[in-house]
Coordinates of C-alpha atoms and ligand atoms in Angstrom, one line a residue:
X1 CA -8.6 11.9 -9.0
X2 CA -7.8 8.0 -8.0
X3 CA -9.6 5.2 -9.3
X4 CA -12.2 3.3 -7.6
X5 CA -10.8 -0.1 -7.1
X6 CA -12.2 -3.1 -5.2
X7 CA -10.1 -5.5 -3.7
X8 CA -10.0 -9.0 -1.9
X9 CA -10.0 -8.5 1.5
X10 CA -8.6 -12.2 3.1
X11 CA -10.1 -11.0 6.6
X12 CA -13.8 -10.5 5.3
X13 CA -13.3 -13.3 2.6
X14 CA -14.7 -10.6 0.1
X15 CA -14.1 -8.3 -2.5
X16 CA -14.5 -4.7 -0.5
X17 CA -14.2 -1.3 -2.4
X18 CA -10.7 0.2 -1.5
X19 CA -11.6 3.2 0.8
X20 CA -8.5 5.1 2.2
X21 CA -8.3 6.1 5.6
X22 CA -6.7 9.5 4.0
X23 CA -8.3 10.3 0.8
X24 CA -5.7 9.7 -1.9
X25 CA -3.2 8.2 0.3
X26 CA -2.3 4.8 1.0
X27 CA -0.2 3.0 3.6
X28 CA 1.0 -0.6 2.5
X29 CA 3.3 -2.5 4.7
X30 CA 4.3 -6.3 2.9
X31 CA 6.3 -8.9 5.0
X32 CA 10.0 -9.1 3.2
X33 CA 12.1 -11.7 3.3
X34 CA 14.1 -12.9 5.6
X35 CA 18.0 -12.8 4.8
X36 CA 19.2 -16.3 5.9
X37 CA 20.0 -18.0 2.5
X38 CA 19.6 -16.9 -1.6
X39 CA 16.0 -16.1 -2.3
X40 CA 13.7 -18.4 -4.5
X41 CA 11.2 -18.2 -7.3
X42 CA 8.1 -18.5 -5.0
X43 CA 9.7 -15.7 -2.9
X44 CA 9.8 -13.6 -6.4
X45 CA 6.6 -14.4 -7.1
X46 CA 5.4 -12.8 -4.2
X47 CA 7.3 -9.7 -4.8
X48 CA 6.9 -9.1 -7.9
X49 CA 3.0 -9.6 -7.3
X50 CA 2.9 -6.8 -5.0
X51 CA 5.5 -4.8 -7.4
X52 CA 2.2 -4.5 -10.0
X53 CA -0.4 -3.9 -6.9
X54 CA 2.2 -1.0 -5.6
X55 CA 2.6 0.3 -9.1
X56 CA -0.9 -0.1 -10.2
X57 CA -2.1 2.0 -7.2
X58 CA 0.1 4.5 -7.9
X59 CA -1.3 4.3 -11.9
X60 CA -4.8 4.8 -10.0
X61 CA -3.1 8.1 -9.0
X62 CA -2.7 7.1 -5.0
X63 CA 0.2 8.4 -2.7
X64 CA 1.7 5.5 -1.9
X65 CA 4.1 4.7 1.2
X66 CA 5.0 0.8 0.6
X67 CA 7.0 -0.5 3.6
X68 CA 8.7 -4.0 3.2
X69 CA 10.9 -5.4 5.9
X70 CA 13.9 -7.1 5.9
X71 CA 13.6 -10.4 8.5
X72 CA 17.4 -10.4 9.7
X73 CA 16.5 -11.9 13.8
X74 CA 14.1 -13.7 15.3
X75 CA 12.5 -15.9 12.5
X76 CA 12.9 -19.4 13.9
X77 CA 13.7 -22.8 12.5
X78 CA 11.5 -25.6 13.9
X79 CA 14.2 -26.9 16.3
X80 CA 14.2 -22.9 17.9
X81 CA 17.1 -22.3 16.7
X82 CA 17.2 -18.5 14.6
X83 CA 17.7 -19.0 11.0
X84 CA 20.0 -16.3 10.9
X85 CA 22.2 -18.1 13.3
X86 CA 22.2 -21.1 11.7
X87 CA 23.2 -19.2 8.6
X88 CA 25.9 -17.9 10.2
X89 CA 27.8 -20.9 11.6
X90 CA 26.8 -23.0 8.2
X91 CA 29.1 -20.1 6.0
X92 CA 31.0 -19.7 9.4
X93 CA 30.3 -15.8 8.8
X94 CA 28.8 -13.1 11.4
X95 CA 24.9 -13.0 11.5
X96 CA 25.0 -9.7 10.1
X97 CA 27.6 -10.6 6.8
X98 CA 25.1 -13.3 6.0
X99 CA 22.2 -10.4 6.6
X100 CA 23.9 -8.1 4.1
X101 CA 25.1 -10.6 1.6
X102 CA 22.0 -12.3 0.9
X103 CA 19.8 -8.6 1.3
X104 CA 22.1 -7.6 -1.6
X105 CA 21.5 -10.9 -3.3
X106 CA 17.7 -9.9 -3.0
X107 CA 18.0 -6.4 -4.2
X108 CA 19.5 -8.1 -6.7
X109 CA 16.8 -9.9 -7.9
X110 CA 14.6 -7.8 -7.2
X111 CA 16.5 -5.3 -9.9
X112 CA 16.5 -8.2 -12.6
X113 CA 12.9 -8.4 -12.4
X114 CA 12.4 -4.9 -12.7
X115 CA 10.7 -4.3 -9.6
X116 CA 10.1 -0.9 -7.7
X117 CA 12.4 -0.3 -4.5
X118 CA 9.4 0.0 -1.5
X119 CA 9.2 3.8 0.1
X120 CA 10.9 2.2 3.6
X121 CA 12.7 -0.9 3.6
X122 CA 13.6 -1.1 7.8
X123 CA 15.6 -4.0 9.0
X124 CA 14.2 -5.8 12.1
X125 CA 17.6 -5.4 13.9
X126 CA 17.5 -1.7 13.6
X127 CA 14.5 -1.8 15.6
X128 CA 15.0 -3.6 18.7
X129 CA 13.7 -0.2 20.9
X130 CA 10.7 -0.6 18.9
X131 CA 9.7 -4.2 19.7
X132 CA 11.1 -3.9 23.2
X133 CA 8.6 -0.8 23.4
X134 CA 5.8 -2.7 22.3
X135 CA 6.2 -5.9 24.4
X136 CA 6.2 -3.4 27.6
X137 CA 3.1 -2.4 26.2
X138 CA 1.4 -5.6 25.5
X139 CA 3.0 -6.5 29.4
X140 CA 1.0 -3.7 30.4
X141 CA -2.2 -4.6 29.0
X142 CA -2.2 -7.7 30.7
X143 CA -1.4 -9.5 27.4
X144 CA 1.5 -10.9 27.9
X145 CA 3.7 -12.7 30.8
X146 CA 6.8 -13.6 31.6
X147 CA 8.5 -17.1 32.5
X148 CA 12.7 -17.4 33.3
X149 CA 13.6 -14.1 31.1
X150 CA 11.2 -14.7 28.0
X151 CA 7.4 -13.1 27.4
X152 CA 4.9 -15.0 25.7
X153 CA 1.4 -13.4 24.5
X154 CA -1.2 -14.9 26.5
X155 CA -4.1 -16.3 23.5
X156 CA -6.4 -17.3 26.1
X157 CA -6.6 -14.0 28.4
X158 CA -6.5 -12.3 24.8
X159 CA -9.7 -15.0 23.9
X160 CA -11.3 -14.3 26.8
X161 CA -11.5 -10.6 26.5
X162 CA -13.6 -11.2 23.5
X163 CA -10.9 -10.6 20.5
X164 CA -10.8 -12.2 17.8
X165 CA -7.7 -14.8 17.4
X166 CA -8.0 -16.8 14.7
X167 CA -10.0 -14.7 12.7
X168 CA -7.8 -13.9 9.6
X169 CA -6.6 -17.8 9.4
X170 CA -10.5 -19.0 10.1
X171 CA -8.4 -21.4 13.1
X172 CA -9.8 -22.0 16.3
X173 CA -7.8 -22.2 19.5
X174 CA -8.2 -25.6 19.9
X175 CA -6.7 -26.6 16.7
X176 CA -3.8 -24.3 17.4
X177 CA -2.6 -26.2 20.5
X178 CA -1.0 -28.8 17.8
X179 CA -0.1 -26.9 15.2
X180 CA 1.9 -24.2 16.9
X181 CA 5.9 -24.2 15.9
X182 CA 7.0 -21.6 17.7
X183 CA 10.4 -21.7 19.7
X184 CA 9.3 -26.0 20.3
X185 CA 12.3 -25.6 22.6
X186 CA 10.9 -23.5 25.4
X187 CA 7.4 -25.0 24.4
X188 CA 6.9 -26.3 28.0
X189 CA 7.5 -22.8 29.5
X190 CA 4.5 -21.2 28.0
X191 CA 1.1 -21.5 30.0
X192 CA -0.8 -22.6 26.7
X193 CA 0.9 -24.0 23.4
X194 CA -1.1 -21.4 21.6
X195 CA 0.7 -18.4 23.1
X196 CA 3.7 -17.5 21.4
X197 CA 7.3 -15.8 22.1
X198 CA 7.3 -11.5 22.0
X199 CA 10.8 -11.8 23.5
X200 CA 13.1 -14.8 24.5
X201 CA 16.3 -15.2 26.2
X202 CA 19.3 -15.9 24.7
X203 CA 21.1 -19.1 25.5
X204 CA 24.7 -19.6 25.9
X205 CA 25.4 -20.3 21.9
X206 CA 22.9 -17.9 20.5
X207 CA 25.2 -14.8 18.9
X208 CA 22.1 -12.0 17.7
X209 CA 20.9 -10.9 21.2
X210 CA 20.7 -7.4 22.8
X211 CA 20.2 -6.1 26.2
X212 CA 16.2 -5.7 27.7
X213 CA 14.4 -5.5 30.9
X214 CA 13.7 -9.0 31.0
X215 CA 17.1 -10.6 29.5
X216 CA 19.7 -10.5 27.4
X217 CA 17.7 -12.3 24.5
X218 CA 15.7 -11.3 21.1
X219 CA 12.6 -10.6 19.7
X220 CA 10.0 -12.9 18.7
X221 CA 9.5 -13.4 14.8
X222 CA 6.3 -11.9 14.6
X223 CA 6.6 -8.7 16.6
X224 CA 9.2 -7.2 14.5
X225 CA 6.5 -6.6 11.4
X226 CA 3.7 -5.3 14.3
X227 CA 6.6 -2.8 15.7
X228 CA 8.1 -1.3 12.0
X229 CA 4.3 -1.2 10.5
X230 CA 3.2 0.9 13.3
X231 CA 6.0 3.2 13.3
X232 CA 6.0 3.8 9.4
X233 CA 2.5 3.8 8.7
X234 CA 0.9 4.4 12.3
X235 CA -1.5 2.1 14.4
X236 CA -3.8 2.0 11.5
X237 CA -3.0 1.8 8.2
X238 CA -4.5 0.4 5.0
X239 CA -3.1 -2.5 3.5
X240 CA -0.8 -5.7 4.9
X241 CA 0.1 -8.4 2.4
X242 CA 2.4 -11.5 2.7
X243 CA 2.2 -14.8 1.1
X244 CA -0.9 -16.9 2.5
X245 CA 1.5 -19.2 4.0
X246 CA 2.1 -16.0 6.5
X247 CA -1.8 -15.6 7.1
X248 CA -0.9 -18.2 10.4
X249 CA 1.1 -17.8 12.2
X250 CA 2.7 -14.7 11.5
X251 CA -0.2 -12.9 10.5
X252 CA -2.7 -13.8 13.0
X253 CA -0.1 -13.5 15.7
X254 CA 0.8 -9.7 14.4
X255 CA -2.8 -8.5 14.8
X256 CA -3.1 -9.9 17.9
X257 CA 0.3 -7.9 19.2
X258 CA -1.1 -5.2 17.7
X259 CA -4.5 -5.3 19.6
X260 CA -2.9 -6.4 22.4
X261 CA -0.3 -3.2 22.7
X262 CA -2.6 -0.6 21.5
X263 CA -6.4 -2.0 21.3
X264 CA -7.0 -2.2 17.3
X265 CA -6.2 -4.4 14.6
X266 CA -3.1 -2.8 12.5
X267 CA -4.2 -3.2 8.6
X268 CA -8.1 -2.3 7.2
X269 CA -7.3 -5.2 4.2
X270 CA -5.0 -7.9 4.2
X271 CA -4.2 -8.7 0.8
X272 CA -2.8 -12.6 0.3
X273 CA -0.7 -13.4 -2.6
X274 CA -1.3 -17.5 -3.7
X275 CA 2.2 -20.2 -3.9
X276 CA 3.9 -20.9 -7.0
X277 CA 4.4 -24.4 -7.0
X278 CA 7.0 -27.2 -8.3
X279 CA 5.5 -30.4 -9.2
X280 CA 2.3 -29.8 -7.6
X281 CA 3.5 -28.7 -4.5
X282 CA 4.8 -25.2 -2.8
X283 CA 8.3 -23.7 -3.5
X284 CA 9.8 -23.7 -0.7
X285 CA 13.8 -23.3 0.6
X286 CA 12.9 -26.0 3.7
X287 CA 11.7 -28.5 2.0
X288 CA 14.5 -28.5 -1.1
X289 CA 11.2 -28.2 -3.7
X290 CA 12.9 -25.6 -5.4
X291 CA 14.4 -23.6 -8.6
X292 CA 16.4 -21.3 -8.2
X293 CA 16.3 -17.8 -10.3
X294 CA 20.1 -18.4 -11.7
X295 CA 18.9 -22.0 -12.6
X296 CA 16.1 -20.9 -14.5
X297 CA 17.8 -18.5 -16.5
X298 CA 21.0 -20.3 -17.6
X299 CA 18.8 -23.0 -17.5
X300 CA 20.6 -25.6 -15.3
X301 CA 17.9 -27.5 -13.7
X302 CA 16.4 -30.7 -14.2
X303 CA 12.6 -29.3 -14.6
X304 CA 13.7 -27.1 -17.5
X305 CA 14.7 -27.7 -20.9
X306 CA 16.6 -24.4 -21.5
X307 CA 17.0 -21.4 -20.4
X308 CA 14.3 -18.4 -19.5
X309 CA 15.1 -15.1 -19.5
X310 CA 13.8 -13.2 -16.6
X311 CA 11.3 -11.1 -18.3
X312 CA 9.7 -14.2 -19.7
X313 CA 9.9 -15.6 -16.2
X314 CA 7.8 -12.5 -15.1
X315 CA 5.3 -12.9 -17.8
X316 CA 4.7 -16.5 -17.1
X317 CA 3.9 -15.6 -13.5
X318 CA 1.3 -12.9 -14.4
X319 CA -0.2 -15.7 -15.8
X320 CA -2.2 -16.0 -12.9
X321 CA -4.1 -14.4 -10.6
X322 CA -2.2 -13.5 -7.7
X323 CA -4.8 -15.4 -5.6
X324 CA -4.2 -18.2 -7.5
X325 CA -1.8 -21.1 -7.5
X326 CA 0.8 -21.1 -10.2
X327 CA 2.5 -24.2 -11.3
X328 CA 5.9 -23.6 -12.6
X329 CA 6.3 -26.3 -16.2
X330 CA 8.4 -26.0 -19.0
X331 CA 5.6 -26.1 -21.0
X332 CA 4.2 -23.2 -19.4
X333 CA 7.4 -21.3 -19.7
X334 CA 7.7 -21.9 -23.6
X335 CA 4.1 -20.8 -23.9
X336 CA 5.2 -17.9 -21.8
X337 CA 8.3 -17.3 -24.2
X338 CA 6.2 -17.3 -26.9
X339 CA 3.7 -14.4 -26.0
X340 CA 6.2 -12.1 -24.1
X341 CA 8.3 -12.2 -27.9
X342 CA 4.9 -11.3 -29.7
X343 CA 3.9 -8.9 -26.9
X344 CA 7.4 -6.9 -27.6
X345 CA 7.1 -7.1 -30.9
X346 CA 3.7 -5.4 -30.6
X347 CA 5.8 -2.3 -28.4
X348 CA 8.1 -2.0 -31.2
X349 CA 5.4 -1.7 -33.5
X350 CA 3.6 0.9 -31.3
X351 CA 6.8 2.3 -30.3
X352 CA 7.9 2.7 -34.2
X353 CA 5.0 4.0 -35.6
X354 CA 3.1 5.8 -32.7
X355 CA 4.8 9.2 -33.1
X356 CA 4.3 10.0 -36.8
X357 CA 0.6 9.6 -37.1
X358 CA -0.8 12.2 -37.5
X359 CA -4.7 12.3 -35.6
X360 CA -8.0 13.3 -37.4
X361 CA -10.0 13.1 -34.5
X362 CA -11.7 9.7 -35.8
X363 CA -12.5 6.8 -32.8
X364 CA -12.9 3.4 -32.9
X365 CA -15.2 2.7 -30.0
X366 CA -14.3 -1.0 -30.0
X367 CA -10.8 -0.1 -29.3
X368 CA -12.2 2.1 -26.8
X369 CA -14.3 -0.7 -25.2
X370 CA -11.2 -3.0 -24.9
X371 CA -9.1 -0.4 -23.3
X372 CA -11.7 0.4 -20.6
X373 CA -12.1 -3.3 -20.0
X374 CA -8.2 -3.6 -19.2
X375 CA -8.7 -1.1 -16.4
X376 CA -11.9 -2.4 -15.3
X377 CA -9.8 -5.4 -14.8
X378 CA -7.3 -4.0 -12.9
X379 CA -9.6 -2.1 -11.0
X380 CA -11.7 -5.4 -9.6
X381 CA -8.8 -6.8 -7.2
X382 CA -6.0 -6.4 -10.2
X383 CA -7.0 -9.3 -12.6
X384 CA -4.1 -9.4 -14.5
X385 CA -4.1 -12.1 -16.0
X386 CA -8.0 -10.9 -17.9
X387 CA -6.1 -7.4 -18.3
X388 CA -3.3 -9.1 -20.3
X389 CA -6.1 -10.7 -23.0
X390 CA -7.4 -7.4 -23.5
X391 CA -3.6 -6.1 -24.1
X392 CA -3.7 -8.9 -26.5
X393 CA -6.5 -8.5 -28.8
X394 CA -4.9 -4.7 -28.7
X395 CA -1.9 -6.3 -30.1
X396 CA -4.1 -8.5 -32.9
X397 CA -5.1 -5.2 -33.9
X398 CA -1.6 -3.6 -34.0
X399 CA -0.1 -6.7 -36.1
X400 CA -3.0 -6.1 -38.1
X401 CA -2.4 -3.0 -38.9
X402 CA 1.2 -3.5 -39.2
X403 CA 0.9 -6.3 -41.9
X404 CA -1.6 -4.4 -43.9
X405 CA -4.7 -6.5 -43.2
X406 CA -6.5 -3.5 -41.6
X407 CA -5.8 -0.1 -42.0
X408 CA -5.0 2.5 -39.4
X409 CA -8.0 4.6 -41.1
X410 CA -10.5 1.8 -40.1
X411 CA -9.5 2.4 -36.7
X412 CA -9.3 5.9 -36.7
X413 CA -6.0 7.7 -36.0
X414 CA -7.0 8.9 -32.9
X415 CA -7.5 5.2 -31.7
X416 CA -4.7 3.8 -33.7
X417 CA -2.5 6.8 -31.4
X418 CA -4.0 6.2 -28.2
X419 CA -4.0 2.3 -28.2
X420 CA -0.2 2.5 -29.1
X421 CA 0.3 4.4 -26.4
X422 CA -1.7 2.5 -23.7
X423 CA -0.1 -0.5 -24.6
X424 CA 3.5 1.0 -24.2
X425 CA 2.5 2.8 -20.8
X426 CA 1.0 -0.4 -19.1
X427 CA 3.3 -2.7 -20.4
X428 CA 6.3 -0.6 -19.3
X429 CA 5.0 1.0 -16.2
X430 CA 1.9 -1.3 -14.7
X431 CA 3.6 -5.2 -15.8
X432 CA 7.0 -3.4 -16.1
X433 CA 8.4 -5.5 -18.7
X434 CA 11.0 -4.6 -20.5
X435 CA 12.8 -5.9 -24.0
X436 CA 16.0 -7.7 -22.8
X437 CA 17.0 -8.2 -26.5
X438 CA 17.7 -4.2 -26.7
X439 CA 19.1 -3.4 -23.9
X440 CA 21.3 -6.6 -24.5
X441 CA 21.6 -4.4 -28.0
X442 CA 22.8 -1.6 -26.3
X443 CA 25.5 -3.2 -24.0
X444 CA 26.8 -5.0 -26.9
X445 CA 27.4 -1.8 -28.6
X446 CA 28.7 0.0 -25.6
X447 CA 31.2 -3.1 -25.8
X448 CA 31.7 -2.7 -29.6
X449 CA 32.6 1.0 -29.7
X450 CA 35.0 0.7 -26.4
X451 CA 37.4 -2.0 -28.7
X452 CA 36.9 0.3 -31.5
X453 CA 37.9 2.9 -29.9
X454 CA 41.1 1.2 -28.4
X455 CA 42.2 -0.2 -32.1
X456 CA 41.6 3.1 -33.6
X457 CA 44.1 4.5 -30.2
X458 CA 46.9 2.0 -31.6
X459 CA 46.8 3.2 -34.8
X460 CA 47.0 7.0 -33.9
X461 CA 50.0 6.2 -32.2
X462 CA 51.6 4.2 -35.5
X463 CA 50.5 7.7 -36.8
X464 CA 48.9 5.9 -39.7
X465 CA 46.2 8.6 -40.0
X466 CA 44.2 7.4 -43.2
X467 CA 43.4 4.3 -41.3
X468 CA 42.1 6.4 -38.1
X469 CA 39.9 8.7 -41.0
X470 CA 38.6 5.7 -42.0
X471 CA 37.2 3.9 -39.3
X472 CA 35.8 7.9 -38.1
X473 CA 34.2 8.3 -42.0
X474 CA 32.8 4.2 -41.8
X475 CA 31.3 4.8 -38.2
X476 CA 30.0 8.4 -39.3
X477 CA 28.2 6.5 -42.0
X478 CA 26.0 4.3 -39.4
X479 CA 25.1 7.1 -37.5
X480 CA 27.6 7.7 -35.2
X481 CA 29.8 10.6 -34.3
X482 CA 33.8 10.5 -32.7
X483 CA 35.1 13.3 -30.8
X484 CA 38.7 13.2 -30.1
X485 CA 39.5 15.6 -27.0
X486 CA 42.5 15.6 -24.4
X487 CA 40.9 13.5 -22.3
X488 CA 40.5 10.2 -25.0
X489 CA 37.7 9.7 -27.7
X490 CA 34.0 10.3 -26.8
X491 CA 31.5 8.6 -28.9
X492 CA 27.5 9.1 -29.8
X493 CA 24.6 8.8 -31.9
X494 CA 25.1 12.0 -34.6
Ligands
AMP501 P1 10.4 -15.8 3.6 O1 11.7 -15.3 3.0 O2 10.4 -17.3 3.7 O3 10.0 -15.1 4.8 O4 9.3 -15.5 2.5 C1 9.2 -14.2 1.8 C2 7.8 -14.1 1.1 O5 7.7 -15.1 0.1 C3 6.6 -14.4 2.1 O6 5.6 -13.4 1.8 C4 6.2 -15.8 1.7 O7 4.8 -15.9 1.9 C5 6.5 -15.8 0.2 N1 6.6 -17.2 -0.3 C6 7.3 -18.2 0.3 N2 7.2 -19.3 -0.5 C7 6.5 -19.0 -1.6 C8 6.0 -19.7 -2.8 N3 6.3 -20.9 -3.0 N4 5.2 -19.0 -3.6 C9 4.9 -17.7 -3.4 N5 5.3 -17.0 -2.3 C10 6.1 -17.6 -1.4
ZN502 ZN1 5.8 -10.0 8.6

């Protein structure tokens, strides 16, 4: 059984109910980033924004194939130059060592904010037949034409025949004919600003370009996510998302490719995640306007006072809506502080206490009501941020019970039981927080036992064996066991 869910659809403008084109199943395809430099906050905020819609569907109990791309080609800089080039003579490095080193910075990240890995994650270079395939395609629709080795989409042919450009970004041709920045360079080539680069040739300098029918060149930004989507998840799938920065060009340009190679739109419901900001204005690498992840948690930055931890980073950004704008304060950051501490001191509460209650059937339908309303939230186009006040009056109740001003009998133990364990699931699986201060805990011990260990070697070889018995009887005391074999001494928990 899946849930019923209703979502914000940014092509309708309104909240539609989530139908999948195959019952159960769901095909999501998110733009990733692209791989020229270190990735930023707003970045993460997008990611880990679509890291609780990807887990909360599959919490709804969907199949779920989430695609998200790595942009290694083709995204261009103002001045048409690619930004993976520019990377590349910058850190005098080949296109493809700046590629990897900063897709492994992004994993990175990624990992440190506890995010899922997407089903597919396909590179736009390892797809070149793809987007070559699918300009031939749009060439033979009549979509496209070429001019001195490069094809351009043809808006006004693709106007004409009664499609709908402009539709996702509510634009109208005219307005494009200034705002367009693709490839500026060749600008004058293309019969109509508007119309935009599926494949263009290489010039002399340029270092990513491959072989294709119409010159040795490279693909246009936007038709690498139109190409992978469609071969993951098929010329119709269910859900796109990007940031709403992406919704023009990128977006707008994609469905049109789409239509224009194979005579539908790609995604049923485009899903738009909102900027975080910096002083009232959107993160971004361009324009400098930025914190960096690293900055923010050793807190070396002139917006912060100290330093966040990631998790409390996290929780600050669920904050929001994730159609909303998020400003990024340090007073936002200590209020965030402050809440993620009591939310996991709730979990060790819950966590603590869950397993030995024992259950008389009793039900608090109040608890009840609250729980319900957290996935009623979830469920109308994930509310989050109205999800996490219901987890929060379940945690007044828990610290309530815990410090003796209501007890777990007023409740009922069946509700006391199942409220501890709703809270530990969601938090852990849905927000996928996690207690840093344990798992800190746990390295630290791991770090403890290996100099212990070492000593106690040292001392074995002196032969002094009443020390060694000692430090085995004092460790046996807190718990935890040493076995000495051929190969060294093992530790664990006895
Ligand atoms: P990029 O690496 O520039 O292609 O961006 C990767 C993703 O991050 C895209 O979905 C962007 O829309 C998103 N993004 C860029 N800047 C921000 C921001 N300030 N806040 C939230 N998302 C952003
Ligand atoms: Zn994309």
């Amino acid at each position: 059984m899946t849930r019923k869910l209703s979502i914000y659809n940014s092509l309708s403008r309104e909240k539609e109910a989530l139908v999948p084109i195959t019952e159960g199943r769901l095909g999501m395809y998110v733009c990733g980033p692209t791989v020229y430099n270190d990735v930023h906050l707003g970045n993460c905020r997008t990611f880990v924004s679509f890291d609780i819609i990807y887990r909360y569907l599959l919490k709804a109990g969907y199949k779920v194939r989430y695609v998200r791309n790595i942009t290694d080609v083709g995204h261009l800089l103002d001045d048409g130059e690619d930004r993976m080039s520019k990377g590349a003579r910058l850190d005098q490095l080949e296109p493809m060592e700046v590629a990897q080193k900063y897709t492994h910075g992004f994993h990175e990240m990624m990992q440190i904010f506890n995010t899922l890995s997407p089903s597919i994650e396909p590179r736009a270079t390892g797809h070149i037949i793809e987007q070559i395939k699918m300009v031939h395609d749009i060439l033979d629709r009549g979509y496209a034409y070429i001019k001195n080795g490069s094809v351009y989409f043809d808006t006004p042919k693709f106007i004409k025949d009664g499609h709908p450009y402009g539709k996702l970004s509510g634009r109208i041709v005219e307005d494009l004919l200034t705002e367009t920045r693709d490839n500026l360079k060749n600008q004058d080539e293309k019969n109509h600003p508007s119309d935009f680069a599926l494949w263009i040739k290489a010039t002399e300098e340029h270092i990513m370009r491959w072989e294709s029918p119409w010159s040795v060149g490279f693909p246009g930004w936007h038709l690498e996510c139109s190409a992978m989507s469609t071969k993951y998840l098929g010329e119709n799938f269910d859900i796109h998302g990007g940031g709403n920065d992406l919704k023009f060009p990128h977006h707008e340009n994609e469905i049109a490719q789409n239509v224009g190679s194979c005579g539908h739109a790609p995604a049923k419901y485009w899903l738009h995640t909102n900027m975080l900001l910096l002083n009232g204005k959107k993160m971004s690498k361009s324009d400098g306007n930025t914190i960096s992840p690293p900055e923010l948690f050793s807190g070396q930055s002139e917006h912060i006072s100290k330093a966040y931890s990631p998790m409390v980073v996290k929780f600050f950004m669920m904050q929001a809506h994730y159609r909303s704008p998020l400003d990024i304060t340090d007073d936002a950051l200590q209020a965030a502080e402050k809440g993620f501490k009591r939310l996991m001191e709730t979990l060790r509460i819950a966590q603590e206490h869950q397993p030995t209650l024992p259950a008389t059937g009793n039900k608090d339908l109040e608890i009840q009501k609250i729980i319900d309303g957290i996935w009623a939230n979830m469920d109308d186009d994930f509310n989050v941020p109205n999800a996490l006040s219901g987890i929060f009056e379940l945690s007044g109740i828990i610290n309530s019970i815990k410090d003796g001003h209501l007890k777990s009998e007023e409740v009922g133990d069946n509700s006391w039981k199942e409220m501890c364990s709703f809270i530990l699931d969601f938090v852990h699986q849905v927000m996928a927080l996690k207690n840093e201060n344990e798992e800190s805990d746990v390295k630290t011990v791991g770090g403890l036992m290996d100099l212990i260990i070492d000593l106690r070697k040292d001392i074995r070889e002196k032969k002094d064996w009443a020390a060694s018995d000692k430090i085995r009887d004092a460790l046996l005391e807190l718990g935890i066991q040493l076995k000495d074999g051929k190969a060294g001494t093992e530790w664990n928990r006895s």
